[in-house]
Coordinates of C-alpha atoms in Angstrom, one line a residue:
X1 CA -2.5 -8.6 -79.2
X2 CA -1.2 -8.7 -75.6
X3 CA -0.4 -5.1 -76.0
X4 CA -3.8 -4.0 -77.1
X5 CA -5.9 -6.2 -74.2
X6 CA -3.2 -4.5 -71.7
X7 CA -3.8 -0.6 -72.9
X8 CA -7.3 -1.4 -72.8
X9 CA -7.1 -2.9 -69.0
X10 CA -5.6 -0.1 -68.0
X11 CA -8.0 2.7 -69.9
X12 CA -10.6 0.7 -67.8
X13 CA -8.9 0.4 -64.7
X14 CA -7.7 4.4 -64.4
X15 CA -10.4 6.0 -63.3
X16 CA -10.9 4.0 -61.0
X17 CA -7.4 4.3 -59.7
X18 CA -7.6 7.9 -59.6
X19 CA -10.3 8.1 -58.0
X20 CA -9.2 6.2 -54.9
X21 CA -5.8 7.4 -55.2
X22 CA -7.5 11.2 -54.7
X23 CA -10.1 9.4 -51.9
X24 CA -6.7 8.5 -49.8
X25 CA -5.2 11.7 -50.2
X26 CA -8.1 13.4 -49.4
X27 CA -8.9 11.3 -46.2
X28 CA -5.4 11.8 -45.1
X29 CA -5.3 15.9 -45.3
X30 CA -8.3 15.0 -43.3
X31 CA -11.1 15.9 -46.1
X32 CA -14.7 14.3 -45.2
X33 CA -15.4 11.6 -48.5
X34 CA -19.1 10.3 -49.4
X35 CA -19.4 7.2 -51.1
X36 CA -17.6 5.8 -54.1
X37 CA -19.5 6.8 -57.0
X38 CA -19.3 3.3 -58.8
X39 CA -22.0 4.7 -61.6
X40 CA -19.8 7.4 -62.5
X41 CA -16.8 5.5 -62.6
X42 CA -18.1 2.4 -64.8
X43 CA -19.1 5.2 -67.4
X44 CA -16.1 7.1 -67.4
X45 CA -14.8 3.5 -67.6
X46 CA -16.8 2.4 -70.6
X47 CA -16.2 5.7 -72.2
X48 CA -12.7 5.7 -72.4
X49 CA -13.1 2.1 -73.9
X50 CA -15.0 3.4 -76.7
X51 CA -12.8 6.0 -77.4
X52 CA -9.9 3.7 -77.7
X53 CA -12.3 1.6 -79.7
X54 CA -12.6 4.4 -82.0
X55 CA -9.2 5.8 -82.2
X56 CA -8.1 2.3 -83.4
X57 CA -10.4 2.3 -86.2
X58 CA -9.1 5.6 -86.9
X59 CA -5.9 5.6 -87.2
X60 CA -4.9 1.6 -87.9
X61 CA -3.8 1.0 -91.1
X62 CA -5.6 -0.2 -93.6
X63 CA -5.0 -3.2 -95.8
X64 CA -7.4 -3.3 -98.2
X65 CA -6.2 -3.7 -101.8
X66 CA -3.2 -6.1 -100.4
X67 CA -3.0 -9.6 -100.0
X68 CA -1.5 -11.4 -96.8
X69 CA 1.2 -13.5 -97.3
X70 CA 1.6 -16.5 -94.6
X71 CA 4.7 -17.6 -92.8
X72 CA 6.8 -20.0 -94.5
X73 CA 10.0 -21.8 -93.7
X74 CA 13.2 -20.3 -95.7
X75 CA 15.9 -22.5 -96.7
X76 CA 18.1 -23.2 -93.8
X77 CA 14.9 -23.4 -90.9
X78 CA 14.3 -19.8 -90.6
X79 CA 10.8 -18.7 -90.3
X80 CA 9.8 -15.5 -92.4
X81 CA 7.1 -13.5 -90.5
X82 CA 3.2 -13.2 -92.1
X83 CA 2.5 -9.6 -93.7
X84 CA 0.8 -7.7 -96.3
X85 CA 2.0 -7.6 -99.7
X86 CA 0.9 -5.2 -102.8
X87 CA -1.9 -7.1 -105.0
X88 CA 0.0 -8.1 -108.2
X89 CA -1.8 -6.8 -111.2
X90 CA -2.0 -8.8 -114.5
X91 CA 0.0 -7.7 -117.3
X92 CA -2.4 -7.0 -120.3

């Protein structure tokens, strides 16, 4: 989950880094700037949000059609992670 909340910090937080990581190098090669363009930047912003939104739902697995199986406590103390397991159909 920690992964996820950092890739999409970062997907928000890159255009604004390029865009003042270009302002400096412009200013330093001596190039006049105008003002940041915050509107621009929020949307770009909020747009690559929604595409990661979207490619998530796109390309996760699904899990539909399985059942999830909690963690439990094996004999000698070890933990057995949570996952999906195949629905077990009834024999006729």
């Amino acid at each position: 989950m920690l992964r996820v909340i950092l890739i999409r910090s970062i997907l928000i937080a890159l255009p604004f880094i390029i865009w003042f990581a270009w302002a400096e190098w412009a200013k330093r090669n001596g190039r006049p700037m105008g003002a940041t363009p915050w509107a621009w930047l929020a949307t770009a912003s909020a747009v690559l949000f929604g595409l990661s939104l979207m490619f998530m739902v796109v390309f996760q697995s699904d899990n539909r059609g399985e059942v999830y199986v909690p963690a439990e406590v094996t004999e000698g103390g070890r933990v057995s992670p949570g996952r999906f397991q195949e629905k077990e159909t009834p024999a006729p």
